[in-house]
Tab-separated table of C-alpha atoms in Angstrom:
chain	number	residue	atom	x	y	z
A	840	THR	CA	14.328	-16.854	-19.931
A	841	THR	CA	17.765	-15.725	-18.828
A	842	SER	CA	18.699	-13.410	-15.983
A	843	SER	CA	20.320	-10.074	-16.757
A	844	ALA	CA	21.440	-6.981	-14.865
A	845	VAL	CA	18.650	-4.489	-14.274
A	846	THR	CA	18.344	-1.103	-12.601
A	847	PRO	CA	16.012	-1.689	-9.637
A	848	LEU	CA	13.284	0.700	-8.535
A	849	TRP	CA	11.310	0.799	-5.291
A	850	MET	CA	14.049	-0.551	-3.068
A	851	ARG	CA	12.896	-0.668	0.550
A	852	ASP	CA	14.126	-1.087	4.138
A	853	VAL	CA	17.430	0.666	3.442
A	854	LYS	CA	20.082	0.231	6.160
A	855	ILE	CA	23.648	1.496	5.850
A	856	SER	CA	26.316	-0.544	7.625
A	857	PRO	CA	27.935	0.847	10.816
A	858	ASN	CA	31.190	1.614	8.974
A	859	GLY	CA	29.323	3.284	6.095
A	860	ASP	CA	30.748	1.002	3.398
A	861	GLN	CA	27.711	-1.165	2.560
A	862	ILE	CA	23.953	-0.760	2.275
A	863	ALA	CA	21.455	-3.572	2.823
A	864	PHE	CA	17.982	-3.271	1.324
A	865	THR	CA	14.904	-5.233	0.311
A	866	TYR	CA	13.952	-5.698	-3.325
A	867	LYS	CA	11.077	-7.917	-4.499
A	868	GLY	CA	11.072	-9.932	-1.301
A	869	ASP	CA	14.809	-10.604	-1.009
A	870	ILE	CA	17.693	-8.999	0.893
A	871	TYR	CA	20.465	-7.399	-1.161
A	872	LYS	CA	23.737	-5.672	-0.316
A	873	VAL	CA	25.500	-2.963	-2.312
A	874	SER	CA	28.433	-0.610	-1.853
A	875	SER	CA	27.482	2.759	-0.363
A	876	LYS	CA	28.973	4.255	-3.536
A	877	GLY	CA	26.631	2.259	-5.773
A	878	GLY	CA	27.398	-0.478	-8.264
A	879	HIS	CA	26.225	-4.061	-8.613
A	880	ALA	CA	24.156	-5.381	-5.702
A	881	THR	CA	24.642	-8.871	-4.277
A	882	ARG	CA	21.616	-10.986	-3.447
A	883	LEU	CA	21.884	-12.439	0.071
A	884	THR	CA	18.633	-14.446	0.319
A	885	ALA	CA	17.096	-16.776	-2.236
A	886	GLN	CA	14.374	-18.772	-0.493
A	887	PRO	CA	11.666	-19.580	-3.108
A	888	GLY	CA	8.150	-18.445	-2.287
A	889	SER	CA	9.072	-16.440	0.811
A	890	TYR	CA	9.275	-12.718	1.527
A	891	GLU	CA	12.357	-11.355	3.293
A	892	SER	CA	12.483	-7.788	4.616
A	893	ALA	CA	13.703	-5.384	7.328
A	894	PRO	CA	17.481	-6.025	7.287
A	895	VAL	CA	19.371	-4.733	10.358
A	896	TRP	CA	23.170	-4.628	10.761
A	897	SER	CA	24.982	-5.813	13.870
A	898	PRO	CA	27.286	-3.182	15.462
A	899	ASP	CA	30.417	-4.813	14.013
A	900	GLY	CA	28.836	-5.194	10.561
A	901	SER	CA	29.412	-8.959	10.429
A	902	THR	CA	25.789	-10.067	10.812
A	903	ILE	CA	22.428	-9.063	9.369
A	904	ALA	CA	19.107	-9.766	11.065
A	905	PHE	CA	15.972	-9.821	8.906
A	906	ALA	CA	12.327	-10.908	8.846
A	907	SER	CA	11.085	-13.840	6.753
A	908	ASP	CA	7.757	-15.615	6.280
A	909	ARG	CA	9.347	-18.830	4.993
A	910	TYR	CA	7.644	-20.797	7.777
A	911	GLY	CA	4.280	-19.138	7.376
A	912	GLY	CA	4.485	-16.353	9.943
A	913	GLY	CA	6.965	-13.515	10.097
A	914	ASP	CA	10.029	-14.644	12.082
A	915	VAL	CA	13.411	-13.105	12.871
A	916	PHE	CA	16.513	-14.654	11.294
A	917	VAL	CA	20.223	-13.803	11.392
A	918	MET	CA	22.856	-14.550	8.780
A	919	SER	CA	26.372	-13.551	7.864
A	920	ALA	CA	26.630	-10.211	6.113
A	921	GLU	CA	28.233	-12.188	3.268
A	922	GLY	CA	25.108	-14.366	2.916
A	923	GLY	CA	24.714	-18.047	3.572
A	924	THR	CA	22.310	-20.199	5.569
A	925	PRO	CA	20.348	-18.096	8.089
A	926	THR	CA	19.522	-19.051	11.677
A	927	ARG	CA	15.965	-18.724	12.936
A	928	LEU	CA	15.654	-16.877	16.260
A	929	THR	CA	11.894	-16.547	16.839
A	930	PHE	CA	9.096	-19.080	16.596
A	931	ASN	CA	5.903	-17.312	17.644
A	932	SER	CA	2.940	-17.293	15.271
A	933	ALA	CA	2.786	-13.487	15.503
A	934	LYS	CA	4.598	-11.359	12.928
A	935	GLU	CA	8.027	-10.397	14.308
A	936	THR	CA	10.153	-7.666	12.748
A	937	PRO	CA	13.745	-6.832	13.769
A	938	VAL	CA	14.488	-3.157	14.392
A	939	ALA	CA	17.970	-3.104	15.987
A	940	PHE	CA	20.813	-4.979	17.622
A	941	THR	CA	21.788	-4.160	21.178
A	942	PRO	CA	25.016	-2.094	21.234
A	943	ASP	CA	27.014	-5.116	22.430
A	944	GLY	CA	25.741	-7.142	19.452
A	945	LYS	CA	24.517	-10.007	21.635
A	946	ASN	CA	20.775	-9.558	21.139
A	947	VAL	CA	18.358	-8.650	18.352
A	948	ILE	CA	15.553	-6.258	19.247
A	949	PHE	CA	12.285	-6.901	17.451
A	950	VAL	CA	8.680	-5.710	17.601
A	951	ALA	CA	5.665	-7.993	17.635
A	952	SER	CA	2.152	-8.101	19.020
A	953	ILE	CA	2.428	-11.163	21.247
A	954	GLN	CA	1.236	-10.284	24.741
A	955	ALA	CA	0.649	-6.808	26.110
A	956	PRO	CA	1.430	-6.356	29.829
A	957	ALA	CA	-1.560	-6.750	32.133
A	958	SER	CA	-1.033	-3.195	33.368
A	959	THR	CA	-1.127	-1.581	29.928
A	960	ALA	CA	-3.680	1.140	29.235
A	961	GLN	CA	-3.540	0.507	25.480
A	962	PHE	CA	-6.326	-1.210	23.629
A	963	PRO	CA	-5.402	-4.871	23.003
A	964	THR	CA	-4.880	-5.113	19.257
A	965	ALA	CA	-2.316	-6.547	16.865
A	966	ARG	CA	-1.584	-3.035	15.588
A	967	LEU	CA	-0.092	-1.932	18.925
A	968	SER	CA	3.022	-4.068	19.267
A	969	GLN	CA	5.511	-4.628	22.064
A	970	VAL	CA	9.328	-4.620	22.052
A	971	TYR	CA	11.277	-7.842	22.609
A	972	SER	CA	14.886	-8.990	22.789
A	973	VAL	CA	16.232	-12.375	21.677
A	974	PRO	CA	19.852	-13.632	21.925
A	975	VAL	CA	21.744	-13.870	18.639
A	976	SER	CA	22.967	-17.279	19.767
A	977	GLY	CA	19.364	-18.427	20.205
A	978	GLY	CA	17.137	-18.734	23.230
A	979	ARG	CA	14.027	-17.327	24.819
A	980	ALA	CA	12.692	-13.937	23.716
A	981	VAL	CA	12.086	-11.451	26.536
A	982	GLN	CA	9.758	-8.456	26.478
A	983	ILE	CA	11.662	-5.250	27.280
A	984	LEU	CA	8.905	-2.691	26.651
A	985	GLY	CA	5.129	-2.993	26.544
A	986	THR	CA	4.701	0.388	24.884
A	987	ALA	CA	3.976	0.289	21.147
A	988	ALA	CA	7.291	1.403	19.636
A	989	GLU	CA	9.085	1.100	16.297
A	990	SER	CA	12.419	2.149	14.721
A	991	LEU	CA	14.559	1.932	17.871
A	992	SER	CA	17.985	3.547	18.092
A	993	PHE	CA	20.100	3.027	21.236
A	994	LEU	CA	21.794	5.636	23.407
A	995	PRO	CA	25.400	5.137	24.620
A	996	ASP	CA	24.256	3.458	27.863
A	997	GLY	CA	23.087	0.492	25.769
A	998	GLN	CA	19.684	0.383	27.452
A	999	SER	CA	17.882	3.672	26.751
A	1000	PHE	CA	16.753	4.444	23.210
A	1001	VAL	CA	14.755	6.736	20.959
A	1002	TYR	CA	11.775	5.379	19.059
A	1003	GLN	CA	8.696	6.329	17.070
A	1004	ASP	CA	5.387	5.625	18.766
A	1005	ILE	CA	2.159	4.060	17.502
A	1006	LYS	CA	-1.032	5.724	18.694
A	1007	GLY	CA	-3.676	4.195	16.457
A	1008	PHE	CA	-4.575	2.545	13.190
A	1009	GLU	CA	-3.579	5.231	10.674
A	1010	ASP	CA	-1.725	3.974	7.587
A	1011	PRO	CA	2.004	4.749	8.112
A	1012	TRP	CA	2.415	5.494	4.384
A	1013	ARG	CA	-0.313	8.155	4.288
A	1014	LYS	CA	1.072	11.517	3.169
A	1015	HIS	CA	0.300	14.970	4.635
A	1016	HIS	CA	-1.603	13.473	7.545
A	1017	THR	CA	-2.221	15.693	10.569
A	1018	SER	CA	-4.166	14.363	13.540
A	1019	SER	CA	-3.868	13.121	17.103
A	1020	VAL	CA	-2.554	9.722	15.948
A	1021	THR	CA	0.424	10.910	13.912
A	1022	ARG	CA	3.683	9.425	15.155
A	1023	ASP	CA	6.152	11.236	17.400
A	1024	ILE	CA	9.774	10.663	18.379
A	1025	TRP	CA	10.243	9.644	22.003
A	1026	LEU	CA	13.196	9.107	24.341
A	1027	TYR	CA	12.880	6.130	26.699
A	1028	ASN	CA	15.082	6.199	29.812
A	1029	SER	CA	15.180	2.543	30.834
A	1030	LEU	CA	16.711	3.248	34.274
A	1031	GLN	CA	13.887	5.591	35.242
A	1032	GLY	CA	11.179	3.940	33.114
A	1033	LYS	CA	10.439	7.399	31.728
A	1034	HIS	CA	9.194	8.351	28.244
A	1035	THR	CA	9.851	11.867	26.901
A	1036	ASN	CA	8.226	13.217	23.737
A	1037	LEU	CA	10.985	14.872	21.715
A	1038	SER	CA	9.096	15.964	18.609
A	1039	ASN	CA	5.554	16.757	19.832
A	1040	HIS	CA	4.521	17.759	16.332
A	1041	PRO	CA	1.004	17.431	14.811
A	1042	GLY	CA	2.364	15.830	11.625
A	1043	GLU	CA	4.310	12.614	11.088
A	1044	ASP	CA	7.791	12.184	12.664
A	1045	LEU	CA	9.441	8.866	11.797
A	1046	ASN	CA	12.628	6.792	11.731
A	1047	PRO	CA	14.677	8.290	14.590
A	1048	VAL	CA	18.427	7.607	14.458
A	1049	ILE	CA	20.603	8.852	17.312
A	1050	THR	CA	24.333	9.579	17.034
A	1051	PRO	CA	26.770	7.333	18.973
A	1052	ASP	CA	27.407	10.146	21.489
A	1053	GLY	CA	23.685	10.397	22.189
A	1054	ASN	CA	23.540	14.121	21.436
A	1055	THR	CA	21.715	14.390	18.080
A	1056	VAL	CA	18.677	12.703	16.590
A	1057	PHE	CA	18.031	12.407	12.846
A	1058	MET	CA	14.481	11.717	11.680
A	1059	LEU	CA	12.009	11.912	8.812
A	1060	SER	CA	9.279	14.504	9.192
A	1061	GLU	CA	6.562	16.382	7.308
A	1062	ARG	CA	6.699	20.021	8.364
A	1063	ASN	CA	5.493	23.369	7.088
A	1064	GLY	CA	3.109	21.708	4.664
A	1065	GLY	CA	5.957	20.101	2.764
A	1066	SER	CA	6.900	16.557	1.840
A	1067	MET	CA	8.648	14.046	4.101
A	1068	ASN	CA	12.285	15.107	4.497
A	1069	VAL	CA	15.331	14.499	6.699
A	1070	TYR	CA	15.692	16.645	9.824
A	1071	SER	CA	17.929	16.695	12.894
A	1072	PHE	CA	17.733	18.165	16.377
A	1073	PRO	CA	19.777	18.153	19.617
A	1074	VAL	CA	18.443	15.779	22.251
A	1075	ASP	CA	18.694	18.480	24.929
A	1076	LYS	CA	16.993	21.085	22.683
A	1077	PRO	CA	14.466	19.125	20.580
A	1078	SER	CA	12.660	22.263	19.430
A	1079	GLN	CA	15.723	23.338	17.411
A	1080	VAL	CA	14.900	21.290	14.320
A	1081	THR	CA	17.121	21.646	11.246
A	1082	ALA	CA	16.136	20.531	7.739
A	1083	LEU	CA	18.821	18.497	5.955
A	1084	THR	CA	16.960	17.789	2.695
A	1085	SER	CA	14.397	19.730	0.687
A	1086	PHE	CA	12.667	17.223	-1.588
A	1087	THR	CA	9.261	18.443	-2.750
A	1088	ARG	CA	7.393	15.976	-4.939
A	1089	HIS	CA	7.774	12.639	-3.105
A	1090	PRO	CA	8.451	11.615	0.501
A	1091	VAL	CA	11.820	10.450	1.783
A	1092	ARG	CA	11.608	6.974	3.324
A	1093	PHE	CA	13.747	4.425	5.227
A	1094	LEU	CA	16.333	6.618	6.953
A	1095	SER	CA	19.516	5.122	8.449
A	1096	ARG	CA	22.926	6.491	9.473
A	1097	ALA	CA	26.439	5.047	9.605
A	1098	ALA	CA	27.879	5.242	13.107
A	1099	ALA	CA	31.505	5.567	11.952
A	1100	ASN	CA	31.323	8.458	9.485
A	1101	GLY	CA	27.777	9.871	9.794
A	1102	ILE	CA	26.713	9.112	6.217
A	1103	LEU	CA	22.931	9.051	5.843
A	1104	ALA	CA	21.124	6.586	3.587
A	1105	TYR	CA	17.470	6.755	2.545
A	1106	THR	CA	15.164	6.313	-0.427
A	1107	TYR	CA	13.464	8.912	-2.569
A	1108	ASP	CA	11.090	8.036	-5.408
A	1109	GLY	CA	12.103	4.382	-5.179
A	1110	GLU	CA	15.878	4.910	-5.412
A	1111	ILE	CA	18.633	4.960	-2.803
A	1112	TYR	CA	20.421	8.164	-1.836
A	1113	THR	CA	23.332	8.838	0.483
A	1114	GLN	CA	24.288	12.107	2.107
A	1115	ALA	CA	27.568	12.917	3.836
A	1116	PRO	CA	27.601	15.246	6.859
A	1117	ASN	CA	27.153	18.829	5.620
A	1118	GLY	CA	26.808	17.399	2.104
A	1119	GLN	CA	24.062	17.174	-0.500
A	1120	PRO	CA	21.911	14.151	-1.432
A	1121	LYS	CA	23.592	11.784	-3.897
A	1122	LYS	CA	21.607	9.217	-5.854
A	1123	LEU	CA	23.320	5.845	-6.193
A	1124	ASN	CA	23.520	4.039	-9.504
A	1125	ILE	CA	22.667	0.436	-8.650
A	1126	THR	CA	22.281	-2.666	-10.789
A	1127	LEU	CA	21.429	-6.211	-9.810
A	1128	THR	CA	20.839	-9.561	-11.455
A	1129	TYR	CA	17.315	-10.835	-11.004
A	1130	ASP	CA	15.245	-13.571	-12.604
A	1131	ASP	CA	12.148	-11.474	-13.261
A	1132	THR	CA	9.967	-14.303	-14.560
A	1133	ASP	CA	6.749	-14.465	-12.572
A	1134	PRO	CA	6.219	-17.923	-11.054
A	1135	ILE	CA	3.152	-19.914	-12.045
A	1136	THR	CA	0.617	-19.723	-9.234
A	1137	ASN	CA	-2.909	-20.914	-8.601
A	1138	LEU	CA	-4.949	-17.945	-7.397
A	1139	SER	CA	-7.970	-18.319	-5.171
A	1140	ALA	CA	-11.065	-16.161	-5.705
A	1141	SER	CA	-11.612	-15.921	-1.957
A	1142	ARG	CA	-11.525	-12.116	-2.018
A	1143	VAL	CA	-14.422	-11.273	-4.328
A	1144	SER	CA	-15.678	-7.698	-4.169
A	1145	ASP	CA	-18.354	-7.669	-6.879
A	1146	ILE	CA	-20.520	-10.299	-8.639
A	1147	ALA	CA	-22.786	-10.023	-11.694
A	1148	VAL	CA	-24.689	-12.898	-13.323
A	1149	SER	CA	-25.331	-12.718	-17.072
A	1150	PRO	CA	-28.992	-12.389	-18.197
A	1151	ASP	CA	-29.104	-16.008	-19.408
A	1152	GLY	CA	-27.631	-17.263	-16.138
A	1153	LYS	CA	-24.738	-19.071	-17.850
A	1154	GLN	CA	-21.888	-16.682	-16.963
A	1155	VAL	CA	-20.757	-15.034	-13.742
A	1156	ALA	CA	-18.473	-12.000	-13.736
A	1157	TYR	CA	-16.658	-11.047	-10.560
A	1158	ILE	CA	-13.883	-8.823	-9.223
A	1159	SER	CA	-10.933	-10.447	-7.484
A	1160	ARG	CA	-7.764	-8.580	-6.512
A	1161	GLY	CA	-9.021	-5.600	-8.489
A	1162	GLU	CA	-9.335	-7.489	-11.798
A	1163	VAL	CA	-12.397	-8.628	-13.765
A	1164	PHE	CA	-12.895	-12.377	-14.240
A	1165	VAL	CA	-15.683	-14.363	-15.914
A	1166	THR	CA	-16.517	-18.007	-15.276
A	1167	ALA	CA	-19.193	-20.294	-16.669
A	1168	THR	CA	-21.885	-21.730	-14.402
A	1169	GLU	CA	-21.836	-25.132	-16.123
A	1170	TYR	CA	-18.065	-25.798	-16.113
A	1171	PRO	CA	-15.037	-24.371	-14.250
A	1172	SER	CA	-13.249	-22.453	-17.026
A	1173	VAL	CA	-12.276	-18.888	-16.051
A	1174	LYS	CA	-11.193	-15.944	-18.218
A	1175	GLN	CA	-9.325	-12.939	-16.830
A	1176	ILE	CA	-10.692	-9.890	-18.635
A	1177	THR	CA	-8.541	-7.047	-17.279
A	1178	HIS	CA	-4.819	-6.872	-16.540
A	1179	THR	CA	-4.345	-3.394	-15.087
A	1180	PRO	CA	-2.687	-1.896	-11.997
A	1181	GLU	CA	-5.900	0.066	-11.406
A	1182	GLY	CA	-8.933	-1.409	-9.682
A	1183	GLU	CA	-12.145	-2.329	-11.496
A	1184	SER	CA	-15.687	-2.333	-10.042
A	1185	ASP	CA	-19.415	-1.905	-10.835
A	1186	LEU	CA	-19.945	-4.911	-13.130
A	1187	CYS	CA	-22.885	-4.863	-15.549
A	1188	TRP	CA	-23.903	-7.153	-18.457
A	1189	SER	CA	-25.410	-6.395	-21.850
A	1190	PRO	CA	-28.723	-8.210	-22.515
A	1191	ASP	CA	-27.105	-10.718	-24.904
A	1192	GLY	CA	-24.253	-11.552	-22.506
A	1193	ARG	CA	-21.561	-10.747	-25.080
A	1194	GLU	CA	-20.551	-7.396	-23.587
A	1195	LEU	CA	-19.466	-6.607	-20.044
A	1196	TYR	CA	-19.364	-3.098	-18.581
A	1197	TYR	CA	-17.387	-1.966	-15.539
A	1198	THR	CA	-15.758	1.026	-13.889
A	1199	SER	CA	-11.974	1.422	-13.836
A	1200	GLU	CA	-9.838	4.142	-12.294
A	1201	ARG	CA	-7.347	5.008	-15.004
A	1202	SER	CA	-5.522	8.241	-15.897
A	1203	GLY	CA	-6.636	9.884	-12.676
A	1204	HIS	CA	-10.409	9.429	-13.130
A	1205	TYR	CA	-13.032	6.721	-12.968
A	1206	ASN	CA	-14.413	5.832	-16.389
A	1207	ILE	CA	-16.684	3.121	-17.751
A	1208	TYR	CA	-15.178	0.447	-19.998
A	1209	ARG	CA	-16.742	-2.209	-22.213
A	1210	ALA	CA	-15.277	-5.660	-22.854
A	1211	LYS	CA	-16.564	-7.515	-25.950
A	1212	ILE	CA	-16.316	-11.064	-27.202
A	1213	THR	CA	-14.563	-10.418	-30.526
A	1214	ARG	CA	-15.284	-13.621	-32.464
A	1215	LYS	CA	-18.923	-14.421	-33.253
A	1216	ASP	CA	-18.388	-18.183	-32.890
A	1217	ASP	CA	-17.121	-17.874	-29.298
A	1218	PRO	CA	-20.135	-18.666	-27.082
A	1219	ASN	CA	-19.055	-16.841	-23.908
A	1220	PHE	CA	-16.275	-14.919	-22.192
A	1221	SER	CA	-14.755	-17.830	-20.289
A	1222	ASN	CA	-13.987	-19.650	-23.562
A	1223	ALA	CA	-13.385	-16.619	-25.771
A	1224	THR	CA	-10.148	-16.627	-27.741
A	1225	LEU	CA	-10.237	-12.848	-28.232
A	1226	VAL	CA	-11.706	-10.177	-25.954
A	1227	SER	CA	-11.452	-6.492	-26.833
A	1228	GLU	CA	-11.810	-3.571	-24.453
A	1229	GLU	CA	-12.602	0.109	-24.963
A	1230	PRO	CA	-13.873	3.090	-22.962
A	1231	VAL	CA	-17.584	3.670	-23.512
A	1232	ILE	CA	-17.018	7.435	-23.566
A	1233	ASP	CA	-13.596	8.366	-24.858
A	1234	ASP	CA	-12.665	11.207	-22.561
A	1235	ASN	CA	-11.485	11.036	-18.990
A	1236	ASN	CA	-12.168	14.486	-17.586
A	1237	ILE	CA	-14.877	13.499	-15.101
A	1238	ASP	CA	-15.634	10.465	-12.954
A	1239	ARG	CA	-18.136	8.024	-14.480
A	1240	THR	CA	-19.269	5.106	-12.345
A	1241	MET	CA	-22.050	2.563	-11.744
A	1242	PRO	CA	-23.186	1.643	-15.298
A	1243	SER	CA	-26.566	-0.047	-15.820
A	1244	ILE	CA	-27.767	-1.289	-19.229
A	1245	SER	CA	-31.434	-1.216	-20.279
A	1246	PRO	CA	-33.212	-4.519	-21.139
A	1247	ASP	CA	-33.366	-3.510	-24.805
A	1248	GLY	CA	-29.604	-2.828	-24.820
A	1249	LYS	CA	-29.991	0.689	-26.203
A	1250	THR	CA	-29.286	2.852	-23.154
A	1251	MET	CA	-26.735	2.989	-20.370
A	1252	VAL	CA	-27.465	4.867	-17.171
A	1253	PHE	CA	-24.481	5.956	-15.083
A	1254	SER	CA	-23.335	8.392	-12.406
A	1255	ALA	CA	-21.240	11.423	-13.406
A	1256	ASP	CA	-18.956	12.858	-10.720
A	1257	ARG	CA	-21.192	11.131	-8.165
A	1258	THR	CA	-23.611	14.070	-8.353
A	1259	ARG	CA	-25.554	13.554	-11.593
A	1260	LEU	CA	-27.569	10.721	-13.071
A	1261	MET	CA	-26.862	10.443	-16.816
A	1262	ALA	CA	-28.217	8.419	-19.744
A	1263	LEU	CA	-26.106	7.417	-22.763
A	1264	ASP	CA	-27.601	6.327	-26.083
A	1265	LEU	CA	-25.232	3.471	-26.933
A	1266	LYS	CA	-25.822	3.833	-30.679
A	1267	SER	CA	-25.597	7.602	-31.167
A	1268	GLY	CA	-23.339	8.395	-28.203
A	1269	ASN	CA	-25.633	11.188	-27.020
A	1270	VAL	CA	-25.539	11.859	-23.273
A	1271	ARG	CA	-28.266	13.615	-21.286
A	1272	ASP	CA	-29.081	14.448	-17.660
A	1273	LEU	CA	-31.820	12.390	-16.083
A	1274	ALA	CA	-32.245	14.082	-12.706
A	1275	ASN	CA	-31.814	17.420	-10.988
A	1276	ALA	CA	-28.357	17.355	-9.387
A	1277	ALA	CA	-29.362	20.126	-6.990
A	1278	ILE	CA	-31.896	17.802	-5.395
A	1279	ILE	CA	-30.526	14.243	-5.566
A	1280	GLN	CA	-27.275	12.328	-5.763
A	1281	PRO	CA	-26.757	8.635	-6.573
A	1282	HIS	CA	-25.886	6.713	-3.415
A	1283	ARG	CA	-22.211	5.796	-4.035
A	1284	ASN	CA	-21.653	3.866	-0.813
A	1285	LYS	CA	-24.558	1.480	-1.370
A	1286	GLY	CA	-24.446	1.480	-5.153
A	1287	MET	CA	-27.008	3.093	-7.407
A	1288	ARG	CA	-29.225	-0.029	-7.435
A	1289	VAL	CA	-30.910	0.814	-10.722
A	1290	ASN	CA	-33.885	-1.354	-11.679
A	1291	TRP	CA	-35.261	-1.168	-15.197
A	1292	SER	CA	-38.852	-1.775	-16.202
A	1293	PRO	CA	-39.140	-4.673	-18.710
A	1294	ASP	CA	-39.973	-2.242	-21.529
A	1295	SER	CA	-36.935	-0.015	-20.739
A	1296	LYS	CA	-39.194	3.038	-20.258
A	1297	TRP	CA	-38.692	3.521	-16.530
A	1298	ILE	CA	-35.977	3.114	-13.924
A	1299	THR	CA	-35.997	3.195	-10.164
A	1300	PHE	CA	-32.902	3.896	-8.089
A	1301	GLU	CA	-31.811	4.737	-4.573
A	1302	TYR	CA	-30.471	8.232	-4.011
A	1303	ILE	CA	-29.422	10.662	-1.312
A	1304	ASN	CA	-32.061	13.332	-0.732
A	1305	LEU	CA	-29.988	16.404	0.081
A	1306	HIS	CA	-32.930	17.925	1.919
A	1307	HIS	CA	-33.092	14.869	4.178
A	1308	ASP	CA	-29.394	13.965	4.365
A	1309	PRO	CA	-28.138	11.471	5.499
A	1310	TYR	CA	-31.294	9.546	4.598
A	1311	SER	CA	-31.807	7.924	1.214
A	1312	ASP	CA	-34.967	7.653	-0.836
A	1313	ILE	CA	-36.219	5.811	-3.929
A	1314	ALA	CA	-36.779	7.692	-7.180
A	1315	VAL	CA	-38.772	6.652	-10.256
A	1316	VAL	CA	-37.577	8.239	-13.493
A	1317	ASP	CA	-39.320	8.378	-16.857
A	1318	MET	CA	-36.543	7.634	-19.368
A	1319	LYS	CA	-38.245	9.697	-22.040
A	1320	THR	CA	-38.961	12.880	-20.117
A	1321	GLY	CA	-36.408	12.606	-17.336
């Protein structure tokens, strides 16, 4: 396999240099640099098996700080902006992520959950980090703020800064989230030890960047029911918020600003954009050379979410990392059945052990799929040379989940839209309702737990009794009469 120039998508951690000429970003676990006008990107890190992220420029643009897990934990490193051998600055086992340089360029500011102050009122958890400073030349890291803060941007005094807070455990990538734990933009006056909420908005406000004169803050925000966009406001009049972009379909992410000329850089739909003051967004055309061959790895099945043993006890199907695998009980061979970006679940065997049923979320809906051993002389899935897959019902307009096959192999019971219990004749394809949806619902959280009678004439299952909600009951259903 040879490397070739590709057009990258889903570039992350975009940071424009202080002079506005270069942009550093993360792509597939490495740090790259590209002209702010686009073009071919240069790869700055190349450590095998490690993940590099969060590049931050020094004020003079000569140095880049970044995070790397090359020693197991996430540590802070610095390197020349031209690349080369990096220097490790932090050594704690906690994950440390650089967010800024001090204005004099002598220290790197990073966030990590190492030790909250004894006086803190925050719940002690790794999610609520503290702010630290470490010399670029190396030395002891010092905590400068016990408050959970991210995305720092310094004021002209070199000590005060704006930041986004962390109030709780909500996913920072969640869209259209409105609650008491959404992030706000704050101003921290280090001389007074005072925190001032500048945004005070029920939605998400992220990535504050303050101008060198300390008068204006740029940020990402979801307002008026719209998508995440770029806004600005005066520090002395934070309620006067001005929208600078108007993207609608996807959120803007990873905002940064060049100190020298005010050019903004950010990502939208996985690509990098720049925007001059009083200008319009401009998408950059970027190429890079990348060896896209996946390395050979040995995967552990330590994260197993579902297990199903075949009727003869000789095969075990399981879900690991969202994919379906089958292994034999008598020898260690393993066959990966699915290779999809969507997650699979709800494993179920046919009586003869040559078909495997499962739920997969594809094309916007859950549907039930069937994997078959194609060749008759292949004894099981783990040694099968060919395995075919198909949807059991070839339309994807409703959610179908939790398949269960009868002992005679003729009928499949499943849940439709999590409100109806259905039966499918596997030979004719006829589908019928088995239970009154106005009275019962299959219990999705616990699984339907269908048990078949040996003669396939009856099933029992656990369901939610809507008259007794939230309690669940056991139902017995005659498969002939419903």
